[in-house]
């Protein structure tokens, strides 16, 4: 393991270069902070040192404070382990010191790393260095003086924008705003920084302390107005994120009472908010996402991923064209196969439209689009499959069709080629049962739209080779997805865990709860949209196709109704044809449709529910619980059957695949904040009143009776438990 160290080297010019070294990004671990204080004290005491240059090792300044410390604080609840950086190091040791400091930045200066640089008297950077204060993504605020110094260097509006949106900028833009004093090449960086430091020491340049500047804050009334407007905007866009308002509190303190008062308040607020539920949740997500790259018996057995250069996608519909787009954006050659020229042209146009959408957003240049499309070839047969490294089948959910495709591609593709299916529900062993290559068969389940949604659910059977799993994980990262490896079962991890989501919503409607109220409550909980608007967006075809599959696989714990069939019979197909649970108007406008009530009444009649006409009475909290607790319950079964490697994989999959609110930490993390005993008691009560849909799983029952968290992995006595990993 690489050592964390801080070096001091004094040149003949009288400049001491202090270098932080903590690979890979020189994170500010407590040992680095202690080392900085020690080396600064040495530099200040030495008569041969006139000035100081602060820099980072291995081409990076610093990626910020060591987040592992946050995790320790969350376990112990003890904020005293947080080192005093803001006042003791940045103000007293660096900014107010007798000898000037210049930050020499390359690679990145993020979070606490940038805050150290802000405390220096000048900042010299390479052109493309990344600069930002992304602390709010972790539920905290800048804690080393960033809320005070950044506004004083770049202006209040730009600083708030950078902090609240966690938006980083390049050094070129930083120079334009006044954050960076000079740009230098990598080769000249230290030389320019040393010269600048000497000129500061010799008073040939003015020594400016960022904390004491006010020239870019504007008048007090202007500053108040900017903060007020940003507060209102944050309330609308980030209602569940308290750190936004807390950050503005710290900024405002400095505007009114001065920079040092702002620093003191910032430090106090930081220690309060680091223990908040939001911070705990977002730090958990940070580590959980990184944990997905570690899969036992795949990433720890010495295998090296093979490079995938050419991919074939079978099916150019919504999913197939999206998948093809994702690979093309990863600079991978793509063969798109369809059954006839009409479908093929439609698929090719869909890919072009996906790329046009990215051009309009500014995330893709026209030149890059042209280059990307040059790597695409459309075909009507398998002759171009002879040299592909991976095939992804993305056709409709019909078992015989998928089996036929896999039988064909096994014969024509090279022996090393990975045979993948994008099926969202069908057991992969059934898909590949007519082949002799089950070690090469894997699920590559993308989420729609596939070129946008970040999750890639990698499904392995008991026969899938570790090499194939590793290769798909690697190519997933190449195309900028977060790969989560799961076991093989109906619906896999995400769709299986969330099948009760829409069913619970329909059950509540059949019990008399207003459909549109349900959507409002679930959106208010933090989901991107409610379950009925989501079904409108997805269309009804997939839901109808998978309905019998789940009903068969999970007998006794599904809620059966004819509501969706009645919607289709009434000529509704959601947003696709402008009529679903909502009416869709031009300009993406939607409004409730009162005529849906007749369909609901008929569905209730056929289901034999609410025959008395009296609806149940529920609070908004009960709506959230009655919809999400069955989802948690199914996640418990997924855990018991070892479909996932670890509980936190469910959290990441729920956030990235289904839009579960990130600030709640993911499905199981959120459930553990509520407690297994409470969830079990509620489900047991509802099962008695409304049937087997709510019956608690054995895994949940065991943990509830022992008072254990649901995320705690361990053997379950459930007879259905079997390792799939």
XYZ file of C-alpha atoms in Angstrom:
725
model
C 0.000 0.000 0.000
C 1.270 3.433 -0.976
C 2.334 5.612 1.932
C 0.648 8.921 2.620
C 3.349 11.517 3.010
C 4.059 15.221 2.772
C 7.475 16.242 1.435
C 9.366 19.510 1.843
C 12.185 20.451 -0.469
C 13.973 23.823 -0.276
C 15.665 25.127 -3.413
C 18.618 27.434 -3.751
C 16.149 30.203 -4.651
C 14.723 30.100 -1.123
C 11.410 28.569 -2.160
C 10.161 25.553 -0.200
C 8.066 23.159 -2.274
C 5.619 21.218 -0.097
C 4.208 18.182 -1.914
C 1.198 16.117 -0.855
C 1.432 12.423 -1.750
C -1.525 10.107 -1.177
C -2.297 8.107 -4.342
C -4.373 8.103 -6.412
C -5.721 11.670 -5.969
C -3.794 12.940 -2.909
C -6.882 12.876 -0.710
C -6.543 14.928 2.455
C -6.369 12.121 4.980
C -5.690 13.116 8.621
C -2.068 12.060 8.126
C -1.726 14.422 5.141
C -3.257 17.298 7.092
C -0.928 16.633 10.032
C 1.991 16.452 7.583
C 1.033 19.788 6.047
C 0.980 21.464 9.450
C 4.357 19.927 10.289
C 6.044 20.913 7.010
C 4.578 24.411 7.102
C 5.897 24.864 10.637
C 9.337 23.745 9.454
C 9.252 26.085 6.462
C 8.229 29.026 8.631
C 11.020 28.385 11.114
C 13.792 28.077 8.524
C 15.748 31.215 7.705
C 16.608 29.949 4.228
C 12.925 29.790 3.202
C 11.429 32.954 1.694
C 8.222 31.552 0.239
C 6.296 28.323 -0.223
C 4.820 26.470 -3.203
C 2.126 23.921 -2.342
C 1.522 21.134 -4.849
C 0.495 17.500 -5.232
C 2.313 14.378 -6.354
C 1.758 12.325 -9.537
C 0.192 15.061 -11.640
C -2.665 15.916 -9.300
C -3.058 18.644 -6.699
C -5.698 17.064 -4.448
C -9.063 15.392 -4.885
C -10.279 16.714 -1.524
C -10.888 15.532 2.010
C -10.652 11.800 2.669
C -14.263 10.587 2.616
C -13.332 7.541 4.691
C -13.246 9.927 7.651
C -16.923 10.753 7.069
C -17.715 7.041 7.222
C -15.870 6.797 10.556
C -17.823 9.774 11.913
C -21.098 8.178 10.826
C -20.235 4.950 12.626
C -19.195 6.626 15.871
C -21.192 9.847 15.809
C -18.030 11.555 17.057
C -17.180 14.709 15.070
C -14.086 15.322 17.178
C -12.146 13.019 14.830
C -12.486 15.689 12.122
C -9.177 17.586 12.002
C -9.131 21.365 12.401
C -8.282 22.461 8.893
C -10.297 25.600 8.259
C -8.883 27.838 10.968
C -5.722 26.118 12.178
C -4.320 25.173 8.767
C -5.893 27.345 6.052
C -6.272 30.620 7.979
C -3.501 30.572 10.595
C -0.846 28.427 8.926
C -1.245 29.342 5.246
C -3.218 32.541 4.658
C -2.082 34.646 7.640
C 1.510 33.395 7.636
C 4.452 35.768 7.288
C 5.722 33.893 4.257
C 3.560 33.721 1.108
C 2.198 30.511 -0.396
C 1.430 29.767 -4.045
C -0.601 26.743 -5.110
C 0.777 24.878 -8.140
C -2.232 23.012 -9.529
C -2.435 20.294 -12.136
C -4.867 17.454 -12.765
C -7.499 18.424 -10.240
C -8.146 20.528 -7.176
C -11.516 19.513 -5.801
C -13.287 20.004 -2.490
C -10.814 20.452 0.346
C -8.016 20.413 -2.218
C -9.326 23.548 -3.890
C -10.009 25.092 -0.486
C -6.311 24.713 0.403
C -5.442 26.459 -2.849
C -7.941 29.232 -2.098
C -6.067 29.902 1.143
C -2.840 30.447 -0.770
C -1.888 33.917 -1.958
C -1.857 32.924 -5.634
C -2.838 29.942 -7.784
C -0.909 28.804 -10.847
C -2.473 25.990 -12.864
C -2.139 23.892 -15.971
C -4.740 24.712 -18.609
C -7.023 21.698 -18.219
C -6.965 21.236 -14.431
C -10.389 20.550 -12.946
C -11.493 22.915 -10.169
C -14.589 22.623 -8.009
C -16.295 22.270 -4.649
C -18.519 19.163 -4.996
C -19.122 18.643 -1.263
C -22.894 19.072 -1.561
C -23.105 15.789 -3.498
C -22.140 14.126 -0.198
C -24.750 15.985 1.843
C -22.237 18.348 3.460
C -20.884 21.807 2.643
C -17.360 23.038 1.957
C -15.698 22.991 5.364
C -12.259 24.512 4.830
C -13.377 28.064 4.033
C -14.689 27.460 0.515
C -18.047 29.133 1.162
C -16.172 32.338 1.981
C -13.195 32.468 -0.372
C -14.730 31.226 -3.622
C -17.332 34.058 -3.786
C -14.588 36.574 -3.066
C -12.524 35.317 -6.014
C -15.081 34.486 -8.747
C -18.095 36.524 -7.682
C -21.145 35.524 -5.678
C -23.380 34.176 -8.458
C -20.665 32.034 -10.056
C -19.508 30.695 -6.686
C -23.018 29.727 -5.573
C -23.614 28.082 -8.948
C -20.410 26.049 -8.592
C -21.216 24.965 -5.026
C -24.949 24.268 -5.211
C -24.677 22.400 -8.511
C -21.296 20.836 -7.632
C -20.180 22.158 -10.993
C -16.467 22.002 -11.698
C -14.690 24.249 -14.185
C -11.409 24.026 -16.070
C -8.502 26.257 -15.170
C -8.922 28.226 -18.399
C -12.355 29.373 -17.203
C -10.986 29.797 -13.695
C -8.442 32.270 -15.064
C -11.227 34.283 -16.700
C -13.119 34.510 -13.388
C -10.084 35.305 -11.233
C -9.798 31.952 -9.473
C -6.495 31.225 -11.227
C -3.749 33.849 -11.436
C -1.708 32.321 -14.257
C -1.685 29.341 -16.609
C 1.468 27.298 -17.157
C 2.389 24.071 -18.923
C 3.023 20.958 -16.862
C 6.739 21.276 -17.507
C 6.840 24.926 -16.437
C 4.309 24.781 -13.591
C 6.706 24.614 -10.662
C 9.097 27.126 -12.217
C 6.319 29.691 -12.728
C 4.901 29.032 -9.246
C 8.338 29.449 -7.628
C 8.960 32.701 -9.442
C 5.510 33.992 -8.460
C 6.138 33.046 -4.818
C 9.478 34.921 -4.815
C 7.866 38.017 -6.302
C 5.247 37.897 -3.532
C 7.961 37.520 -0.891
C 9.915 40.405 -2.361
C 6.734 42.522 -2.620
C 7.018 42.801 -6.393
C 3.488 41.415 -6.524
C 0.657 42.261 -4.100
C -0.006 39.570 -1.503
C -3.811 39.152 -1.497
C -5.649 37.210 1.164
C -8.820 35.848 -0.402
C -10.759 35.934 2.848
C -10.330 39.694 3.143
C -11.412 40.596 -0.384
C -14.834 42.171 -0.960
C -14.501 43.692 -4.429
C -16.401 40.867 -6.157
C -19.248 40.540 -3.660
C -21.131 43.627 -4.873
C -23.220 45.822 -2.607
C -24.916 44.334 0.441
C -28.364 44.714 -1.125
C -27.199 43.044 -4.364
C -25.650 40.173 -2.412
C -28.815 39.704 -0.350
C -30.908 39.572 -3.516
C -28.652 36.968 -5.146
C -28.715 34.742 -2.057
C -32.502 35.132 -1.756
C -33.060 34.110 -5.381
C -30.718 31.134 -5.025
C -32.582 30.040 -1.885
C -35.903 30.074 -3.692
C -34.466 28.178 -6.622
C -32.887 25.551 -4.352
C -36.204 25.037 -2.552
C -37.822 24.195 -5.880
C -35.079 22.083 -7.421
C -33.630 20.412 -4.317
C -36.390 20.280 -1.680
C -34.896 17.197 -0.008
C -31.347 18.552 0.168
C -30.840 20.588 3.387
C -27.169 21.150 2.578
C -28.124 23.689 -0.100
C -29.774 26.010 2.422
C -27.012 25.411 4.972
C -24.384 26.344 2.382
C -26.250 29.573 1.668
C -26.456 30.243 5.432
C -22.656 30.097 5.652
C -22.206 32.300 2.594
C -24.662 34.871 3.941
C -22.919 34.997 7.322
C -19.694 36.025 5.630
C -21.415 38.649 3.520
C -22.960 40.312 6.570
C -20.285 39.867 9.223
C -17.091 39.378 7.239
C -15.032 36.467 5.950
C -13.603 35.268 9.247
C -17.035 35.186 10.898
C -18.212 33.235 7.864
C -15.381 30.734 8.270
C -16.318 30.141 11.913
C -19.980 29.620 11.066
C -19.090 27.361 8.151
C -16.977 25.162 10.445
C -19.805 24.942 12.978
C -22.442 24.148 10.334
C -20.153 21.572 8.726
C -19.877 19.578 11.963
C -23.656 19.671 12.354
C -24.621 18.658 8.828
C -22.032 15.885 8.526
C -24.210 13.891 10.957
C -27.449 14.546 9.059
C -29.483 11.716 7.542
C -28.855 13.148 4.086
C -25.074 13.139 4.555
C -25.141 9.599 5.923
C -27.218 8.497 2.933
C -25.110 10.177 0.261
C -21.801 9.021 1.743
C -23.230 5.494 1.809
C -24.115 5.818 -1.899
C -20.597 7.065 -2.656
C -19.007 3.940 -1.199
C -21.756 1.605 -2.422
C -21.211 2.620 -6.026
C -17.504 1.925 -5.743
C -18.174 -1.457 -4.173
C -20.018 -2.660 -7.302
C -16.661 -3.068 -9.060
C -15.643 -5.789 -6.597
C -17.216 -9.170 -7.343
C -15.959 -12.266 -5.490
C -14.559 -15.001 -7.737
C -14.475 -12.584 -10.671
C -12.372 -9.527 -9.838
C -10.174 -11.207 -7.218
C -8.825 -14.243 -9.088
C -6.194 -12.610 -11.294
C -8.191 -12.369 -14.529
C -7.590 -9.520 -16.958
C -10.454 -8.117 -19.040
C -10.383 -8.688 -22.781
C -10.791 -5.642 -24.993
C -14.138 -5.513 -26.789
C -13.725 -3.687 -30.093
C -16.798 -4.716 -32.060
C -20.344 -5.363 -30.848
C -23.411 -6.605 -32.703
C -26.883 -5.561 -31.547
C -29.872 -7.601 -32.692
C -33.020 -5.494 -32.827
C -33.188 -1.779 -33.578
C -36.206 -0.826 -31.509
C -36.189 1.579 -28.567
C -33.831 -0.558 -26.472
C -31.660 -1.867 -29.299
C -31.047 1.555 -30.812
C -30.289 2.968 -27.360
C -27.816 0.164 -26.620
C -26.136 0.667 -30.005
C -25.860 4.397 -29.274
C -24.200 3.715 -25.916
C -21.514 1.523 -27.497
C -20.928 3.948 -30.349
C -20.356 6.756 -27.833
C -17.715 4.507 -26.245
C -15.821 4.426 -29.590
C -16.802 0.814 -30.203
C -17.773 -0.454 -33.668
C -21.408 -1.544 -33.824
C -23.276 -3.858 -36.192
C -27.058 -3.341 -36.011
C -29.147 -6.234 -37.324
C -32.826 -6.138 -38.168
C -35.235 -8.482 -39.955
C -35.971 -6.218 -42.936
C -34.872 -2.928 -44.459
C -37.846 -0.983 -43.082
C -37.056 -1.898 -39.481
C -33.343 -1.425 -40.101
C -33.773 2.109 -41.439
C -36.007 2.917 -38.489
C -33.318 1.677 -36.090
C -30.561 3.623 -37.857
C -32.678 6.788 -37.727
C -33.325 6.235 -34.017
C -29.575 6.073 -33.360
C -29.033 9.260 -35.359
C -31.862 10.926 -33.409
C -30.274 9.863 -30.102
C -27.015 11.494 -31.183
C -28.824 14.623 -32.408
C -30.372 14.931 -28.949
C -26.907 14.910 -27.391
C -25.700 17.528 -29.898
C -28.613 19.795 -28.948
C -27.705 19.430 -25.271
C -24.127 20.380 -26.043
C -22.664 17.087 -24.820
C -21.635 15.962 -28.327
C -20.044 17.951 -31.150
C -21.086 17.582 -34.795
C -17.611 16.298 -35.659
C -17.829 13.657 -32.935
C -21.311 12.668 -34.139
C -19.967 12.081 -37.648
C -17.084 10.013 -36.312
C -19.451 7.995 -34.114
C -21.809 7.223 -37.011
C -18.871 6.074 -39.148
C -18.484 3.167 -36.691
C -22.071 1.973 -37.331
C -23.130 -0.583 -39.916
C -26.654 -1.880 -40.513
C -27.190 -5.456 -41.723
C -30.012 -7.881 -42.483
C -28.128 -11.158 -41.883
C -25.414 -12.633 -39.690
C -22.525 -12.571 -42.200
C -20.836 -9.629 -40.420
C -20.996 -11.426 -37.057
C -17.932 -13.573 -37.813
C -15.485 -11.193 -36.110
C -17.564 -9.576 -33.356
C -16.485 -9.708 -29.711
C -19.971 -9.438 -28.241
C -23.563 -9.855 -29.402
C -26.484 -8.285 -27.528
C -29.957 -9.553 -28.320
C -32.592 -6.852 -27.797
C -35.766 -8.269 -29.342
C -39.254 -8.605 -27.860
C -39.769 -10.796 -24.774
C -40.685 -14.041 -26.561
C -38.811 -17.124 -25.434
C -38.896 -19.115 -28.721
C -37.578 -16.117 -30.670
C -34.716 -15.536 -28.245
C -33.826 -19.246 -28.221
C -33.737 -19.284 -32.021
C -31.457 -16.235 -32.133
C -29.002 -17.700 -29.630
C -28.950 -20.976 -31.549
C -28.065 -19.073 -34.744
C -25.406 -16.748 -33.341
C -23.617 -19.548 -31.500
C -22.897 -21.173 -34.869
C -21.622 -18.079 -36.656
C -19.859 -15.967 -34.004
C -16.199 -16.635 -33.046
C -15.572 -18.886 -30.015
C -14.507 -15.978 -27.804
C -17.639 -13.934 -28.554
C -19.861 -13.053 -25.584
C -23.516 -13.928 -26.156
C -25.636 -11.446 -24.218
C -29.353 -10.840 -23.818
C -31.038 -7.602 -22.829
C -34.052 -9.492 -21.500
C -35.523 -7.802 -18.450
C -37.316 -10.820 -17.003
C -36.723 -14.163 -18.727
C -34.491 -16.758 -17.049
C -31.218 -16.838 -18.997
C -30.851 -20.593 -18.670
C -34.100 -20.920 -20.623
C -32.882 -18.425 -23.232
C -29.691 -20.377 -23.818
C -30.860 -23.932 -23.153
C -30.600 -24.956 -26.844
C -26.966 -23.874 -27.146
C -23.685 -25.548 -26.231
C -22.152 -22.259 -25.083
C -23.786 -21.516 -21.765
C -20.464 -20.395 -20.310
C -20.577 -17.445 -22.768
C -24.197 -16.484 -22.114
C -24.783 -13.484 -19.901
C -27.461 -10.897 -19.286
C -26.657 -7.310 -20.239
C -29.793 -5.554 -19.012
C -29.865 -1.884 -19.916
C -32.502 0.567 -18.747
C -34.400 2.862 -21.077
C -33.214 5.109 -22.618
C -30.136 2.902 -22.763
C -27.702 5.598 -23.920
C -28.728 7.823 -20.987
C -29.579 5.623 -17.988
C -26.391 4.813 -16.039
C -27.151 1.294 -14.755
C -26.030 -1.911 -16.448
C -27.374 -5.013 -14.728
C -25.045 -7.907 -15.540
C -26.812 -11.231 -15.044
C -24.828 -14.409 -14.707
C -26.073 -17.957 -14.539
C -24.325 -20.707 -12.624
C -22.579 -21.592 -15.902
C -21.422 -18.117 -17.007
C -17.634 -17.943 -16.898
C -15.941 -15.370 -14.628
C -14.009 -14.107 -17.666
C -17.232 -13.216 -19.471
C -18.583 -11.404 -16.405
C -15.330 -9.448 -16.044
C -15.339 -8.520 -19.741
C -18.894 -7.174 -19.578
C -18.094 -5.257 -16.385
C -15.125 -3.687 -18.139
C -16.960 -2.725 -21.313
C -19.753 -1.353 -19.129
C -17.283 1.092 -17.625
C -15.950 1.947 -21.101
C -19.456 3.028 -22.150
C -19.814 4.946 -18.860
C -22.280 2.659 -17.130
C -22.257 1.482 -13.532
C -22.210 -2.331 -13.774
C -23.969 -4.292 -11.033
C -23.490 -8.074 -11.177
C -26.535 -10.119 -10.142
C -27.731 -13.705 -10.177
C -30.195 -15.333 -12.536
C -33.894 -15.431 -11.680
C -37.159 -14.063 -13.023
C -36.770 -10.289 -13.218
C -33.173 -10.505 -11.895
C -32.488 -7.908 -9.177
C -34.079 -4.631 -10.269
C -37.290 -5.666 -12.015
C -37.895 -8.428 -9.519
C -37.380 -6.148 -6.527
C -39.617 -3.464 -8.020
C -42.438 -5.568 -9.472
C -44.531 -4.908 -6.322
C -44.105 -1.144 -6.872
C -46.714 -0.704 -9.597
C -48.821 -3.543 -8.220
C -49.029 -1.901 -4.788
C -50.083 1.355 -6.447
C -52.862 -0.447 -8.325
C -53.913 -2.235 -5.125
C -54.295 1.113 -3.378
C -56.406 2.411 -6.268
C -58.618 -0.665 -5.969
C -58.996 0.115 -2.256
C -60.251 3.586 -3.111
C -57.150 5.794 -2.975
C -57.059 8.479 -5.677
C -54.661 7.564 -8.472
C -53.348 11.091 -8.916
C -52.840 11.523 -5.184
C -50.643 8.424 -5.211
C -48.491 9.897 -7.980
C -48.196 13.217 -6.134
C -47.189 11.539 -2.875
C -44.606 9.260 -4.495
C -43.134 12.187 -6.447
C -43.020 14.146 -3.192
C -41.110 11.251 -1.616
C -38.414 11.875 -4.203
C -39.127 9.541 -7.121
C -38.776 11.194 -10.558
C -42.481 10.566 -11.140
C -45.325 8.523 -9.686
C -45.986 4.875 -10.670
C -48.903 5.679 -12.995
C -47.078 8.417 -14.892
C -44.107 6.039 -15.136
C -46.307 3.344 -16.677
C -47.670 5.888 -19.138
C -44.130 6.826 -20.110
C -42.985 3.213 -20.533
C -46.107 2.180 -22.458
C -48.284 -0.788 -21.631
C -46.812 -3.406 -23.972
C -43.893 -4.494 -21.788
C -46.028 -4.464 -18.631
C -48.618 -6.734 -20.264
C -45.889 -9.038 -21.618
C -44.195 -9.572 -18.264
C -47.384 -9.730 -16.193
C -47.968 -13.494 -16.677
C -44.263 -14.201 -16.155
C -44.285 -12.626 -12.676
C -47.687 -14.092 -11.842
C -46.361 -17.560 -12.608
C -42.996 -17.124 -10.882
C -44.344 -15.501 -7.716
C -47.702 -17.139 -7.154
C -49.561 -15.971 -4.077
C -47.758 -12.670 -3.698
C -48.836 -10.698 -6.745
C -51.854 -8.400 -6.996
C -53.960 -9.371 -9.983
C -56.284 -6.952 -11.742
C -57.467 -6.252 -15.284
C -56.850 -2.535 -15.034
C -54.129 -2.415 -17.692
C -56.092 -4.577 -20.110
C -59.106 -2.308 -19.683
C -56.908 0.723 -20.384
C -55.737 -0.856 -23.662
C -59.304 -1.866 -24.585
C -60.245 1.797 -24.197
C -57.611 2.779 -26.780
C -55.016 3.985 -24.288
C -51.281 3.372 -24.511
C -49.871 6.081 -22.276
C -47.726 8.912 -23.561
C -47.135 7.091 -26.866
C -50.627 7.899 -28.111
C -51.399 10.810 -25.790
C -53.933 8.906 -23.699
C -53.145 6.956 -20.580
C -53.844 7.625 -16.943
C -53.068 11.188 -18.009
C -53.845 13.164 -21.147
C -50.707 14.375 -22.912
C -50.700 17.744 -24.616
C -48.114 19.374 -26.919
C -45.041 20.666 -25.147
C -44.801 17.710 -22.735
C -47.806 18.925 -20.783
C -49.961 16.379 -19.008
C -53.197 16.584 -17.072
C -55.358 14.102 -15.153
C -58.106 12.396 -17.125
C -61.373 12.121 -15.205
C -62.713 9.516 -17.644
C -60.181 6.995 -16.267
C -62.456 6.648 -13.225
C -64.923 4.494 -15.199
C -62.093 2.068 -16.008
C -61.045 1.994 -12.347
C -64.634 1.265 -11.273
C -64.893 -1.620 -13.733
C -61.511 -3.019 -12.655
C -62.602 -2.873 -9.007
C -65.822 -4.677 -9.883
C -63.976 -7.471 -11.697
C -61.491 -7.793 -8.835
C -64.314 -7.931 -6.298
C -62.914 -5.002 -4.358
C -64.529 -1.963 -2.732
C -67.959 -3.383 -3.476
C -69.410 -1.348 -0.610
C -68.182 1.795 -2.306
C -66.333 2.931 0.794
C -62.634 3.754 0.237
C -59.936 3.190 2.829
C -58.540 6.202 4.667
C -54.769 6.573 4.495
C -52.221 9.286 5.242
C -49.505 10.282 2.778
C -46.966 8.405 4.888
C -49.105 5.264 4.710
C -49.252 5.574 0.925
C -45.431 5.667 0.796
C -45.195 2.698 3.145
C -47.858 0.584 1.404
C -46.082 1.075 -1.924
C -42.449 0.750 -0.846
C -42.597 -1.795 2.000
C -43.642 -4.594 -0.420
C -40.660 -3.561 -2.572
C -38.395 -3.809 0.474
C -39.969 -7.191 1.218
C -39.072 -8.479 -2.253
C -35.553 -7.071 -1.857
C -35.300 -9.226 1.265
C -36.102 -12.305 -0.822
C -33.469 -11.223 -3.349
C -30.994 -10.992 -0.463
C -32.034 -14.360 0.970
C -31.560 -16.073 -2.402
C -28.195 -14.341 -2.841
C -29.209 -12.798 -6.153
C -26.973 -9.828 -5.301
C -23.401 -9.797 -4.024
C -24.184 -7.346 -1.218
C -27.064 -5.253 0.115
C -25.550 -2.011 -1.140
C -25.813 -3.345 -4.707
C -29.594 -3.219 -4.261
C -29.230 0.390 -3.141
C -27.244 1.390 -6.231
C -29.512 -0.580 -8.561
C -32.615 1.025 -7.046
C -31.167 4.530 -7.466
C -29.685 4.170 -10.947
C -32.259 1.751 -12.370
C -35.539 2.882 -10.845
C -34.854 6.439 -9.726
C -35.149 5.731 -6.001
C -34.165 9.002 -4.287
C -30.402 9.143 -3.873
C -30.670 11.340 -0.782
C -32.360 8.417 0.987
C -29.344 6.183 0.398
C -31.034 3.507 -1.696
C -33.856 1.081 -0.953
C -32.349 -1.099 1.789
C -30.388 1.732 3.408
C -33.642 3.685 3.665
C -35.432 0.624 5.044
C -32.803 0.259 7.744
C -33.344 3.860 8.837
C -36.960 2.851 9.492
C -36.192 -0.507 11.076
C -37.002 -4.104 10.203
C -39.398 -4.491 13.146
C -41.595 -1.591 12.054
C -41.702 -2.751 8.416
C -42.516 -6.307 9.486
C -45.338 -5.187 11.791
C -46.937 -3.029 9.086
C -46.727 -5.735 6.429
C -48.172 -8.307 8.837
C -51.092 -6.014 9.610
C -51.812 -5.293 5.937
C -51.533 -8.977 5.030
C -54.299 -9.665 7.534
C -56.486 -6.971 6.011
C -55.674 -7.117 2.308
C -54.140 -10.516 1.548
C -50.948 -12.343 0.659
C -49.454 -9.544 -1.411
C -48.205 -8.030 1.860
C -47.058 -11.248 3.588
C -43.581 -10.660 5.077
C -40.719 -12.781 3.769
C -38.914 -15.153 6.077
C -35.718 -13.085 5.740
C -37.566 -9.979 6.928
C -39.287 -11.847 9.740
C -36.014 -13.281 11.054
C -34.331 -9.893 11.159
C -37.347 -8.160 12.653
C -37.576 -10.641 15.516
C -33.856 -10.280 16.245
C -33.832 -6.508 15.753
C -31.234 -6.785 12.980
C -30.790 -4.482 9.978
C -32.001 -5.807 6.627
C -28.653 -5.012 5.009
C -26.828 -7.381 7.337
C -25.816 -10.303 5.154
C -25.903 -13.761 6.602
C -27.439 -17.195 6.241
C -31.192 -17.405 6.188
C -33.193 -20.458 7.106
C -35.371 -19.909 4.038
C -35.614 -23.170 2.102
C -35.544 -21.261 -1.170
C -32.167 -19.769 -0.388
C -29.465 -20.886 -2.765
C -26.264 -19.202 -3.761
C -26.318 -17.949 -7.300
C -22.981 -16.220 -7.103
